[in-house]
PDB file of C-alpha atoms in Angstrom:
ATOM      1  CA  MET R   1     -21.133   2.187  -2.906  1.00  0.00           C
ATOM      2  CA  LYS R   2     -19.317  -0.349  -0.726  1.00  0.00           C
ATOM      3  CA  LEU R   3     -16.702   1.013   1.649  1.00  0.00           C
ATOM      4  CA  ARG R   4     -14.092  -1.176   3.339  1.00  0.00           C
ATOM      5  CA  ALA R   5     -11.633  -0.168   6.074  1.00  0.00           C
ATOM      6  CA  ILE R   6      -8.634  -1.938   7.585  1.00  0.00           C
ATOM      7  CA  SER R   7      -7.080  -1.048  10.923  1.00  0.00           C
ATOM      8  CA  LEU R   8      -4.085  -2.293  12.935  1.00  0.00           C
ATOM      9  CA  ILE R   9      -4.796  -1.818  16.634  1.00  0.00           C
ATOM     10  CA  ARG R  10      -2.815  -2.422  19.825  1.00  0.00           C
ATOM     11  CA  ASP R  11      -3.876  -1.690  23.411  1.00  0.00           C
ATOM     12  CA  GLU R  12      -6.262   1.198  22.695  1.00  0.00           C
ATOM     13  CA  ILE R  13      -8.763   0.527  25.500  1.00  0.00           C
ATOM     14  CA  ASP R  14      -9.081   4.233  26.290  1.00  0.00           C
ATOM     15  CA  ILE R  15     -10.325   5.105  22.784  1.00  0.00           C
ATOM     16  CA  ILE R  16     -11.377   1.859  21.087  1.00  0.00           C
ATOM     17  CA  GLY R  17     -15.040   2.139  22.098  1.00  0.00           C
ATOM     18  CA  LEU R  18     -15.312   5.565  20.474  1.00  0.00           C
ATOM     19  CA  PHE R  19     -13.384   4.346  17.424  1.00  0.00           C
ATOM     20  CA  LEU R  20     -15.652   1.330  16.899  1.00  0.00           C
ATOM     21  CA  LYS R  21     -18.741   3.533  17.050  1.00  0.00           C
ATOM     22  CA  HIS R  22     -17.138   5.829  14.480  1.00  0.00           C
ATOM     23  CA  ILE R  23     -16.306   3.163  11.920  1.00  0.00           C
ATOM     24  CA  ASP R  24     -19.711   1.542  12.502  1.00  0.00           C
ATOM     25  CA  ALA R  25     -21.289   4.779  11.265  1.00  0.00           C
ATOM     26  CA  LEU R  26     -19.282   4.890   8.024  1.00  0.00           C
ATOM     27  CA  PHE R  27     -18.165   1.538   6.649  1.00  0.00           C
ATOM     28  CA  ASP R  28     -19.766  -1.621   5.296  1.00  0.00           C
ATOM     29  CA  GLU R  29     -16.824  -3.918   5.915  1.00  0.00           C
ATOM     30  CA  ILE R  30     -14.087  -3.670   8.539  1.00  0.00           C
ATOM     31  CA  ILE R  31     -10.877  -5.691   8.878  1.00  0.00           C
ATOM     32  CA  LEU R  32      -9.617  -5.407  12.471  1.00  0.00           C
ATOM     33  CA  LEU R  33      -6.027  -6.524  13.054  1.00  0.00           C
ATOM     34  CA  ASP R  34      -5.414  -6.951  16.783  1.00  0.00           C
ATOM     35  CA  HIS R  35      -1.676  -6.677  17.456  1.00  0.00           C
ATOM     36  CA  GLN R  36      -1.331  -8.643  20.712  1.00  0.00           C
ATOM     37  CA  SER R  37      -3.554  -6.343  22.754  1.00  0.00           C
ATOM     38  CA  MET R  38      -3.726  -7.136  26.471  1.00  0.00           C
ATOM     39  CA  ASP R  39      -5.581  -4.164  27.942  1.00  0.00           C
ATOM     40  CA  GLY R  40      -9.148  -5.216  27.095  1.00  0.00           C
ATOM     41  CA  THR R  41      -9.088  -3.997  23.493  1.00  0.00           C
ATOM     42  CA  THR R  42      -9.394  -7.591  22.261  1.00  0.00           C
ATOM     43  CA  GLU R  43     -12.647  -8.138  24.142  1.00  0.00           C
ATOM     44  CA  LEU R  44     -14.242  -5.032  22.644  1.00  0.00           C
ATOM     45  CA  LEU R  45     -13.092  -5.886  19.128  1.00  0.00           C
ATOM     46  CA  ARG R  46     -14.600  -9.358  19.436  1.00  0.00           C
ATOM     47  CA  GLN R  47     -17.837  -7.940  20.815  1.00  0.00           C
ATOM     48  CA  ALA R  48     -18.116  -5.608  17.828  1.00  0.00           C
ATOM     49  CA  VAL R  49     -17.363  -8.325  15.258  1.00  0.00           C
ATOM     50  CA  ALA R  50     -19.960 -10.613  16.887  1.00  0.00           C
ATOM     51  CA  GLN R  51     -22.565  -7.914  16.167  1.00  0.00           C
ATOM     52  CA  ARG R  52     -21.400  -7.170  12.612  1.00  0.00           C
ATOM     53  CA  PRO R  53     -21.250 -10.197  10.251  1.00  0.00           C
ATOM     54  CA  SER R  54     -19.429  -8.161   7.582  1.00  0.00           C
ATOM     55  CA  TRP R  55     -16.561  -7.307   9.968  1.00  0.00           C
ATOM     56  CA  LYS R  56     -13.549  -9.591  10.413  1.00  0.00           C
ATOM     57  CA  TYR R  57     -11.185 -10.009  13.346  1.00  0.00           C
ATOM     58  CA  TYR R  58      -7.606 -11.286  13.123  1.00  0.00           C
ATOM     59  CA  ARG R  59      -5.123 -11.763  15.943  1.00  0.00           C
ATOM     60  CA  VAL R  60      -1.612 -10.638  14.922  1.00  0.00           C
ATOM     61  CA  ASP R  61       0.775 -13.040  16.663  1.00  0.00           C
ATOM     62  CA  ILE R  62       3.899 -11.069  15.752  1.00  0.00           C
ATOM     63  CA  LYS R  63       6.173  -9.224  18.187  1.00  0.00           C
ATOM     64  CA  GLN R  64       7.330  -6.689  15.618  1.00  0.00           C
ATOM     65  CA  LYS R  65       5.084  -3.928  14.319  1.00  0.00           C
ATOM     66  CA  PHE R  66       5.367  -4.903  10.615  1.00  0.00           C
ATOM     67  CA  GLN R  67       2.530  -2.479   9.763  1.00  0.00           C
ATOM     68  CA  LYS R  68       3.580  -1.931   6.159  1.00  0.00           C
ATOM     69  CA  GLN R  69       3.996  -5.665   5.564  1.00  0.00           C
ATOM     70  CA  LEU R  70       0.586  -6.455   7.058  1.00  0.00           C
ATOM     71  CA  MET R  71      -1.215  -3.810   5.016  1.00  0.00           C
ATOM     72  CA  ASN R  72       0.396  -4.942   1.772  1.00  0.00           C
ATOM     73  CA  PHE R  73      -0.346  -8.581   2.574  1.00  0.00           C
ATOM     74  CA  PHE R  74      -4.044  -7.784   2.835  1.00  0.00           C
ATOM     75  CA  ILE R  75      -4.010  -5.579  -0.254  1.00  0.00           C
ATOM     76  CA  GLN R  76      -2.941  -8.637  -2.224  1.00  0.00           C
ATOM     77  CA  ARG R  77      -5.595 -10.806  -0.530  1.00  0.00           C
ATOM     78  CA  PHE R  78      -8.257  -8.235  -1.427  1.00  0.00           C
ATOM     79  CA  GLY R  79      -7.255  -8.330  -5.106  1.00  0.00           C
ATOM     80  CA  ALA R  80     -10.364 -10.072  -6.472  1.00  0.00           C
ATOM     81  CA  ASP R  81     -12.824  -8.735  -3.888  1.00  0.00           C
ATOM     82  CA  GLU R  82     -15.739  -6.556  -4.927  1.00  0.00           C
ATOM     83  CA  PHE R  83     -15.852  -3.190  -3.164  1.00  0.00           C
ATOM     84  CA  ASP R  84     -15.386   0.448  -4.132  1.00  0.00           C
ATOM     85  CA  TYR R  85     -13.017   2.151  -1.699  1.00  0.00           C
ATOM     86  CA  LEU R  86     -10.380   0.962   0.761  1.00  0.00           C
ATOM     87  CA  PHE R  87      -9.631   3.085   3.828  1.00  0.00           C
ATOM     88  CA  PHE R  88      -6.610   2.769   6.116  1.00  0.00           C
ATOM     89  CA  LEU R  89      -7.276   3.927   9.647  1.00  0.00           C
ATOM     90  CA  ASP R  90      -5.603   3.718  13.070  1.00  0.00           C
ATOM     91  CA  GLY R  91      -7.524   3.492  16.334  1.00  0.00           C
ATOM     92  CA  ASP R  92      -6.883   7.164  17.157  1.00  0.00           C
ATOM     93  CA  GLU R  93      -8.081   8.528  13.800  1.00  0.00           C
ATOM     94  CA  PHE R  94     -11.577   9.734  12.909  1.00  0.00           C
ATOM     95  CA  PHE R  95     -12.736  10.904   9.493  1.00  0.00           C
ATOM     96  CA  TRP R  96     -14.092  14.388  10.035  1.00  0.00           C
ATOM     97  CA  VAL R  97     -17.466  13.869   8.378  1.00  0.00           C
ATOM     98  CA  LYS R  98     -20.887  14.080  10.005  1.00  0.00           C
ATOM     99  CA  ASP R  99     -22.328  10.938   8.389  1.00  0.00           C
ATOM    100  CA  ARG R 100     -21.929   8.283   5.687  1.00  0.00           C
ATOM    101  CA  ARG R 101     -23.599  10.437   3.058  1.00  0.00           C
ATOM    102  CA  SER R 102     -21.062  13.227   3.590  1.00  0.00           C
ATOM    103  CA  LEU R 103     -18.205  10.772   3.148  1.00  0.00           C
ATOM    104  CA  GLU R 104     -19.665   9.455  -0.095  1.00  0.00           C
ATOM    105  CA  GLU R 105     -20.053  13.013  -1.384  1.00  0.00           C
ATOM    106  CA  LEU R 106     -16.358  13.697  -0.776  1.00  0.00           C
ATOM    107  CA  LEU R 107     -15.464  10.591  -2.750  1.00  0.00           C
ATOM    108  CA  THR R 108     -17.779  11.221  -5.703  1.00  0.00           C
ATOM    109  CA  ASN R 109     -17.349  14.979  -6.052  1.00  0.00           C
ATOM    110  CA  THR R 110     -13.549  14.986  -6.366  1.00  0.00           C
ATOM    111  CA  HIS R 111     -11.617  13.342  -9.186  1.00  0.00           C
ATOM    112  CA  SER R 112      -8.243  11.670  -8.674  1.00  0.00           C
ATOM    113  CA  GLU R 113      -6.443  10.564 -11.813  1.00  0.00           C
ATOM    114  CA  SER R 114      -4.466   7.952  -9.883  1.00  0.00           C
ATOM    115  CA  GLY R 115      -7.398   6.655  -7.843  1.00  0.00           C
ATOM    116  CA  VAL R 116      -5.692   7.617  -4.575  1.00  0.00           C
ATOM    117  CA  TYR R 117      -7.161  10.222  -2.211  1.00  0.00           C
ATOM    118  CA  ALA R 118      -5.914  11.656   1.049  1.00  0.00           C
ATOM    119  CA  PHE R 119      -7.322  13.011   4.300  1.00  0.00           C
ATOM    120  CA  LYS R 120      -5.104  15.464   6.186  1.00  0.00           C
ATOM    121  CA  TRP R 121      -4.419  15.041   9.891  1.00  0.00           C
ATOM    122  CA  PHE R 122      -5.804  17.677  12.223  1.00  0.00           C
ATOM    123  CA  ASN R 123      -4.103  16.876  15.505  1.00  0.00           C
ATOM    124  CA  SER R 124      -5.644  17.148  18.933  1.00  0.00           C
ATOM    125  CA  ILE R 125      -4.923  16.341  22.558  1.00  0.00           C
ATOM    126  CA  THR R 126      -7.374  15.787  25.397  1.00  0.00           C
ATOM    127  CA  LYS R 127      -7.947  18.687  27.756  1.00  0.00           C
ATOM    128  CA  ASN R 128      -7.749  16.470  30.862  1.00  0.00           C
ATOM    129  CA  LEU R 129      -4.497  14.526  30.585  1.00  0.00           C
ATOM    130  CA  GLY R 130      -4.799  13.026  34.054  1.00  0.00           C
ATOM    131  CA  SER R 131      -7.976  11.061  33.343  1.00  0.00           C
ATOM    132  CA  LEU R 132      -7.896   7.260  33.272  1.00  0.00           C
ATOM    133  CA  LYS R 133     -11.436   6.883  31.912  1.00  0.00           C
ATOM    134  CA  PRO R 134     -12.102   5.804  28.308  1.00  0.00           C
ATOM    135  CA  LEU R 135     -12.734   8.654  25.914  1.00  0.00           C
ATOM    136  CA  ASP R 136     -16.352   9.328  24.972  1.00  0.00           C
ATOM    137  CA  LYS R 137     -18.304  11.977  23.091  1.00  0.00           C
ATOM    138  CA  ASN R 138     -18.528  14.176  26.196  1.00  0.00           C
ATOM    139  CA  ASN R 139     -14.760  14.695  26.388  1.00  0.00           C
ATOM    140  CA  HIS R 140     -13.201  17.993  25.369  1.00  0.00           C
ATOM    141  CA  LEU R 141     -10.233  18.191  23.017  1.00  0.00           C
ATOM    142  CA  ILE R 142      -7.687  20.887  22.287  1.00  0.00           C
ATOM    143  CA  VAL R 143      -7.828  20.820  18.489  1.00  0.00           C
ATOM    144  CA  SER R 144      -5.401  22.347  16.010  1.00  0.00           C
ATOM    145  CA  ASN R 145      -7.005  24.545  13.375  1.00  0.00           C
ATOM    146  CA  GLU R 146      -3.928  24.072  11.192  1.00  0.00           C
ATOM    147  CA  PRO R 147      -3.369  20.747   9.410  1.00  0.00           C
ATOM    148  CA  GLY R 148      -0.499  18.543  10.502  1.00  0.00           C
ATOM    149  CA  GLY R 149       2.250  17.415   8.189  1.00  0.00           C
ATOM    150  CA  TRP R 150       0.829  13.930   7.638  1.00  0.00           C
ATOM    151  CA  GLN R 151      -2.159  12.386   5.902  1.00  0.00           C
ATOM    152  CA  LYS R 152      -3.884   9.009   5.415  1.00  0.00           C
ATOM    153  CA  ILE R 153      -4.711   7.617   2.019  1.00  0.00           C
ATOM    154  CA  VAL R 154      -7.952   6.210   0.631  1.00  0.00           C
ATOM    155  CA  VAL R 155      -7.995   4.047  -2.500  1.00  0.00           C
ATOM    156  CA  ASN R 156     -10.540   3.807  -5.280  1.00  0.00           C
ATOM    157  CA  TRP R 157     -10.231   0.049  -5.571  1.00  0.00           C
ATOM    158  CA  LYS R 158     -11.565  -0.142  -9.127  1.00  0.00           C
ATOM    159  CA  ARG R 159      -9.091   2.387 -10.506  1.00  0.00           C
ATOM    160  CA  ILE R 160      -5.783   0.988  -9.257  1.00  0.00           C
ATOM    161  CA  ASP R 161      -3.761  -2.010 -10.401  1.00  0.00           C
ATOM    162  CA  THR R 162      -3.619  -4.057  -7.189  1.00  0.00           C
ATOM    163  CA  GLY R 163      -0.666  -6.012  -8.580  1.00  0.00           C
ATOM    164  CA  ASP R 164       1.384  -2.805  -8.760  1.00  0.00           C
ATOM    165  CA  PHE R 165       0.294  -1.058  -5.611  1.00  0.00           C
ATOM    166  CA  CYS R 166       1.785  -0.867  -2.091  1.00  0.00           C
ATOM    167  CA  VAL R 167       1.434   1.402   0.905  1.00  0.00           C
ATOM    168  CA  LYS R 168       4.243   2.931   2.919  1.00  0.00           C
ATOM    169  CA  GLU R 169       4.706   2.773   6.670  1.00  0.00           C
ATOM    170  CA  GLY R 170       1.879   4.548   8.459  1.00  0.00           C
ATOM    171  CA  ASN R 171      -0.388   4.389   5.387  1.00  0.00           C
ATOM    172  CA  HIS R 172       0.560   7.975   4.598  1.00  0.00           C
ATOM    173  CA  GLU R 173       1.432   7.292   0.945  1.00  0.00           C
ATOM    174  CA  ALA R 174       1.029   4.676  -1.764  1.00  0.00           C
ATOM    175  CA  TYR R 175       3.619   3.684  -4.324  1.00  0.00           C
ATOM    176  CA  TYR R 176       4.228   1.492  -7.353  1.00  0.00           C
ATOM    177  CA  LEU R 177       6.442  -1.582  -7.034  1.00  0.00           C
ATOM    178  CA  ASP R 178       9.294   0.334  -8.683  1.00  0.00           C
ATOM    179  CA  GLY R 179       9.205   2.857  -5.828  1.00  0.00           C
ATOM    180  CA  GLN R 180       7.428   5.669  -7.666  1.00  0.00           C
ATOM    181  CA  VAL R 181       4.897   7.433  -5.438  1.00  0.00           C
ATOM    182  CA  TYR R 182       1.241   7.468  -6.414  1.00  0.00           C
ATOM    183  CA  PRO R 183       0.000  11.073  -6.657  1.00  0.00           C
ATOM    184  CA  ASN R 184      -2.998  11.725  -4.451  1.00  0.00           C
ATOM    185  CA  THR R 185      -5.741  14.301  -4.115  1.00  0.00           C
ATOM    186  CA  VAL R 186      -6.567  15.715  -0.675  1.00  0.00           C
ATOM    187  CA  ILE R 187     -10.326  15.639  -0.169  1.00  0.00           C
ATOM    188  CA  GLY R 188     -10.935  15.870   3.570  1.00  0.00           C
ATOM    189  CA  LYS R 189      -9.789  15.917   7.174  1.00  0.00           C
ATOM    190  CA  ILE R 190      -9.017  13.370   9.867  1.00  0.00           C
ATOM    191  CA  LEU R 191      -9.356  14.172  13.542  1.00  0.00           C
ATOM    192  CA  HIS R 192      -6.232  12.626  15.060  1.00  0.00           C
ATOM    193  CA  ILE R 193      -6.090  12.090  18.856  1.00  0.00           C
ATOM    194  CA  PRO R 194      -2.641  10.584  19.532  1.00  0.00           C
ATOM    195  CA  ILE R 195      -2.246  11.784  23.127  1.00  0.00           C
ATOM    196  CA  ARG R 196      -5.164  11.158  25.491  1.00  0.00           C
ATOM    197  CA  SER R 197      -3.517  10.883  28.915  1.00  0.00           C
ATOM    198  CA  ARG R 198      -0.144  10.560  30.591  1.00  0.00           C
ATOM    199  CA  HIS R 199      -0.809   6.868  31.241  1.00  0.00           C
ATOM    200  CA  GLN R 200      -1.846   6.143  27.649  1.00  0.00           C
ATOM    201  CA  PHE R 201       1.088   8.062  26.195  1.00  0.00           C
ATOM    202  CA  THR R 202       3.583   6.206  28.375  1.00  0.00           C
ATOM    203  CA  SER R 203       2.092   2.807  27.520  1.00  0.00           C
ATOM    204  CA  LYS R 204       1.979   3.490  23.788  1.00  0.00           C
ATOM    205  CA  GLY R 205       5.504   4.864  23.693  1.00  0.00           C
ATOM    206  CA  LEU R 206       7.030   1.919  25.535  1.00  0.00           C
ATOM    207  CA  LEU R 207       5.100  -0.842  23.767  1.00  0.00           C
ATOM    208  CA  THR R 208       5.726   0.560  20.307  1.00  0.00           C
ATOM    209  CA  HIS R 209       9.414   1.038  21.063  1.00  0.00           C
ATOM    210  CA  CYS R 210       9.644  -2.597  22.193  1.00  0.00           C
ATOM    211  CA  SER R 211       8.213  -3.812  18.887  1.00  0.00           C
ATOM    212  CA  LEU R 212      10.500  -1.563  16.857  1.00  0.00           C
ATOM    213  CA  LEU R 213      13.599  -2.815  18.698  1.00  0.00           C
ATOM    214  CA  LEU R 214      12.852  -6.307  17.383  1.00  0.00           C
ATOM    215  CA  GLU R 215      12.761  -5.162  13.757  1.00  0.00           C
ATOM    216  CA  ALA R 216      16.068  -5.317  11.887  1.00  0.00           C
ATOM    217  CA  ASN R 217      17.004  -3.026   8.979  1.00  0.00           C
ATOM    218  CA  ARG R 218      14.157  -0.662   9.714  1.00  0.00           C
ATOM    219  CA  THR R 219      13.931   2.233   7.252  1.00  0.00           C
ATOM    220  CA  PRO R 220      15.504   5.325   8.894  1.00  0.00           C
ATOM    221  CA  GLY R 221      12.946   7.903   9.894  1.00  0.00           C
ATOM    222  CA  TYR R 222       9.931   5.604  10.166  1.00  0.00           C
ATOM    223  CA  SER R 223       8.195   5.935  13.551  1.00  0.00           C
ATOM    224  CA  PHE R 224      10.900   8.387  14.559  1.00  0.00           C
ATOM    225  CA  GLN R 225       8.748   9.973  17.250  1.00  0.00           C
ATOM    226  CA  PHE R 226       8.776   6.962  19.554  1.00  0.00           C
ATOM    227  CA  ASN R 227      12.500   7.268  20.282  1.00  0.00           C
ATOM    228  CA  ASN R 228      11.870  10.859  21.358  1.00  0.00           C
ATOM    229  CA  PHE R 229       8.940   9.756  23.509  1.00  0.00           C
ATOM    230  CA  VAL R 230      10.963   7.082  25.309  1.00  0.00           C
ATOM    231  CA  GLN R 231      13.695   9.610  26.074  1.00  0.00           C
ATOM    232  CA  ARG R 232      11.133  11.825  27.787  1.00  0.00           C
ATOM    233  CA  ILE R 233       9.645   8.906  29.693  1.00  0.00           C
ATOM    234  CA  ALA R 234      13.127   7.940  30.908  1.00  0.00           C
ATOM    235  CA  LYS R 235      13.679  11.475  32.193  1.00  0.00           C
ATOM    236  CA  ASN R 236      10.279  11.420  33.952  1.00  0.00           C
ATOM    237  CA  SER R 237       9.485  14.698  32.230  1.00  0.00           C
ATOM    238  CA  LEU R 238       5.865  14.174  31.268  1.00  0.00           C
ATOM    239  CA  SER R 239       4.178  17.254  32.627  1.00  0.00           C
ATOM    240  CA  ASP R 240       1.139  18.543  30.764  1.00  0.00           C
ATOM    241  CA  ALA R 241       3.376  21.110  29.087  1.00  0.00           C
ATOM    242  CA  GLU R 242       5.815  18.406  27.994  1.00  0.00           C
ATOM    243  CA  LEU R 243       3.006  16.266  26.611  1.00  0.00           C
ATOM    244  CA  MET R 244       1.866  19.275  24.632  1.00  0.00           C
ATOM    245  CA  ARG R 245       5.399  19.662  23.278  1.00  0.00           C
ATOM    246  CA  CYS R 246       5.274  16.049  22.090  1.00  0.00           C
ATOM    247  CA  MET R 247       2.459  17.060  19.751  1.00  0.00           C
ATOM    248  CA  TYR R 248       5.208  18.676  17.670  1.00  0.00           C
ATOM    249  CA  TYR R 249       6.222  15.313  16.222  1.00  0.00           C
ATOM    250  CA  TYR R 250       2.692  14.708  14.966  1.00  0.00           C
ATOM    251  CA  GLN R 251       2.211  18.264  13.775  1.00  0.00           C
ATOM    252  CA  ILE R 252       5.522  19.062  12.101  1.00  0.00           C
ATOM    253  CA  ALA R 253       8.460  16.641  11.839  1.00  0.00           C
ATOM    254  CA  ASN R 254      11.506  15.133  13.508  1.00  0.00           C
ATOM    255  CA  ASP R 255      13.305  18.448  13.904  1.00  0.00           C
ATOM    256  CA  PRO R 256      14.419  20.014  17.194  1.00  0.00           C
ATOM    257  CA  ILE R 257      11.442  21.641  18.891  1.00  0.00           C
ATOM    258  CA  PRO R 258      11.724  25.430  18.615  1.00  0.00           C
ATOM    259  CA  PRO R 259      11.516  27.527  21.806  1.00  0.00           C
ATOM    260  CA  ASN R 260       7.928  28.293  22.844  1.00  0.00           C
ATOM    261  CA  TRP R 261       6.566  26.061  20.083  1.00  0.00           C
ATOM    262  CA  GLU R 262       3.795  24.715  22.309  1.00  0.00           C
ATOM    263  CA  LYS R 263       2.568  28.262  23.034  1.00  0.00           C
ATOM    264  CA  ASP R 264       2.395  29.032  19.333  1.00  0.00           C
ATOM    265  CA  PHE R 265       0.605  25.750  18.736  1.00  0.00           C
ATOM    266  CA  LEU R 266      -1.924  26.416  21.485  1.00  0.00           C
ATOM    267  CA  SER R 267      -2.589  29.938  20.241  1.00  0.00           C
ATOM    268  CA  GLN R 268      -4.245  28.611  17.080  1.00  0.00           C
ATOM    269  CA  CYS R 269      -6.083  25.710  18.780  1.00  0.00           C
ATOM    270  CA  THR R 270      -9.663  25.669  19.987  1.00  0.00           C
ATOM    271  CA  VAL R 271     -11.272  23.612  22.742  1.00  0.00           C
ATOM    272  CA  GLN R 272     -14.119  21.507  21.362  1.00  0.00           C
ATOM    273  CA  LYS R 273     -16.463  18.875  22.739  1.00  0.00           C
ATOM    274  CA  ILE R 274     -16.298  15.712  20.662  1.00  0.00           C
ATOM    275  CA  SER R 275     -20.073  15.441  20.338  1.00  0.00           C
ATOM    276  CA  LYS R 276     -20.203  18.960  18.832  1.00  0.00           C
ATOM    277  CA  MET R 277     -17.455  18.498  16.239  1.00  0.00           C
ATOM    278  CA  GLY R 278     -19.473  16.974  13.403  1.00  0.00           C
ATOM    279  CA  VAL R 279     -17.731  13.586  13.537  1.00  0.00           C
ATOM    280  CA  ALA R 280     -19.927  10.570  12.761  1.00  0.00           C
ATOM    281  CA  PHE R 281     -20.733   8.045  15.500  1.00  0.00           C
ATOM    282  CA  SER R 282     -23.169   5.162  15.692  1.00  0.00           C
ATOM    283  CA  ASP R 283     -24.913   4.163  18.915  1.00  0.00           C
ATOM    284  CA  ARG R 284     -25.968   0.754  17.629  1.00  0.00           C
ATOM    285  CA  LEU R 285     -22.997  -1.229  18.948  1.00  0.00           C
ATOM    286  CA  LYS R 286     -23.332  -2.595  22.484  1.00  0.00           C
ATOM    287  CA  LEU R 287     -19.948  -2.738  24.188  1.00  0.00           C
ATOM    288  CA  LYS R 288     -19.081  -3.933  27.676  1.00  0.00           C
ATOM    289  CA  PHE R 289     -15.702  -2.871  29.016  1.00  0.00           C
ATOM    290  CA  PRO R 290     -13.574  -5.453  30.887  1.00  0.00           C
ATOM    291  CA  LYS R 291     -13.085  -5.025  34.618  1.00  0.00           C
ATOM    292  CA  HIS R 292      -9.462  -6.110  34.814  1.00  0.00           C
ATOM    293  CA  VAL R 293      -6.628  -4.536  32.820  1.00  0.00           C
ATOM    294  CA  PRO R 294      -3.059  -5.940  33.028  1.00  0.00           C
ATOM    295  CA  SER R 295      -0.349  -3.614  34.312  1.00  0.00           C
ATOM    296  CA  ILE R 296       2.085  -1.881  31.988  1.00  0.00           C
ATOM    297  CA  GLU R 297       4.813  -4.146  33.391  1.00  0.00           C
ATOM    298  CA  GLN R 298       2.875  -7.220  32.228  1.00  0.00           C
ATOM    299  CA  ARG R 299       2.284  -5.711  28.809  1.00  0.00           C
ATOM    300  CA  ILE R 300       5.952  -4.824  28.295  1.00  0.00           C
ATOM    301  CA  ALA R 301       6.979  -8.315  29.398  1.00  0.00           C
ATOM    302  CA  ASN R 302       4.553  -9.807  26.884  1.00  0.00           C
ATOM    303  CA  ALA R 303       5.893  -7.531  24.142  1.00  0.00           C
ATOM    304  CA  LEU R 304       9.450  -8.775  24.739  1.00  0.00           C
ATOM    305  CA  LEU R 305       8.885 -12.410  25.767  1.00  0.00           C
ATOM    306  CA  ASN R 306      10.327 -14.866  23.228  1.00  0.00           C
ATOM    307  CA  GLY R 307      11.000 -12.017  20.867  1.00  0.00           C
ATOM    308  CA  ASN R 308      13.741 -12.273  18.247  1.00  0.00           C
ATOM    309  CA  ILE R 309      15.160  -9.547  16.041  1.00  0.00           C
ATOM    310  CA  LEU R 310      13.845 -10.166  12.527  1.00  0.00           C
ATOM    311  CA  ASP R 311      14.275  -8.506   9.155  1.00  0.00           C
ATOM    312  CA  PRO R 312      10.868  -7.838   7.547  1.00  0.00           C
ATOM    313  CA  ASN R 313      12.381  -8.533   4.130  1.00  0.00           C
ATOM    314  CA  ALA R 314      13.353 -12.029   5.285  1.00  0.00           C
ATOM    315  CA  CYS R 315       9.867 -12.885   6.563  1.00  0.00           C
ATOM    316  CA  ARG R 316       6.532 -13.751   5.026  1.00  0.00           C
ATOM    317  CA  ILE R 317       3.098 -13.228   6.524  1.00  0.00           C
ATOM    318  CA  LEU R 318       1.033 -16.336   7.237  1.00  0.00           C
ATOM    319  CA  LEU R 319      -2.714 -16.485   7.857  1.00  0.00           C
ATOM    320  CA  LYS R 320      -4.493 -19.458   9.352  1.00  0.00           C
ATOM    321  CA  ASP R 321      -8.095 -19.128  10.471  1.00  0.00           C
ATOM    322  CA  GLU R 322      -8.038 -15.838  12.439  1.00  0.00           C
ATOM    323  CA  THR R 323      -4.362 -15.902  13.450  1.00  0.00           C
ATOM    324  CA  ILE R 324      -1.640 -13.978  11.610  1.00  0.00           C
ATOM    325  CA  SER R 325       1.957 -15.073  12.129  1.00  0.00           C
ATOM    326  CA  ILE R 326       5.273 -14.944  10.271  1.00  0.00           C
ATOM    327  CA  ASP R 327       7.745 -17.415   8.849  1.00  0.00           C
ATOM    328  CA  THR R 328      11.337 -16.730   7.891  1.00  0.00           C
ATOM    329  CA  ILE R 329      12.276 -17.141   4.255  1.00  0.00           C
ATOM    330  CA  ALA R 330      14.976 -19.738   3.732  1.00  0.00           C
TER     331      ALA R 330
END
């Protein structure tokens, strides 16, 4: 069984080392799309690819997020490739399986008529939100025992018609070209760690919001949480309790947060050490973290510099060597 994963990553230096060791334990082939990272993530991605000939690195030279467009571009490029399953994964997501064999068992022991499977989010937040150190297996997480409202799909590549298959924003669902949603079968869990520290949360919120501002005609509701995050950053209201409240948008939806929601959420959570959670990691990769990391001011300036508001539907993705760019359609 050959397993392939694709991931769009931007400025995840605090978790990328752990993520790379996770995917190294599970997948044969990895496509790493580096969306203009400046915080040292690029260096670690290149180090990993240098050690894994079956992995590929691409630099996404696009100011806008364009996640859906990038995923669907590669789905079409993969059309004639020989592999069994395609996984979509972000840098803060970890399949909750103890090893490769366990993942294969989930795939082979459950039937999906459509060829599309799903892994439900189980959201978590780090216990120490003031830390600036990269996450490792010794960190403790506050983990929800109840699934969140979102999932990530996995595709049986030999069962779908790649010419009539697309993914939606966030890789939460797949659909036919006529807009009909592919049914999917939930077969497992994903450990999702969207909030690791106050610094990381602020950086992610601002950088993502910058990229979304440059995207015209964006579908209402997509990436809704980042507008809420920026409002909180602007009010300088990022206490630990407020960061916990922000978990609501990953756990539930874009509704007003009910009173005392974070207390109810915490009441069903448990504190767990990452190394004891039964999540697969490989120790074969050798990664050296960079010494210098640009400031958030530099990263925001880079995100906005020479940026123009573009409509994704009026653009096409271009790939040359290892650089991904866009061109406007005349």
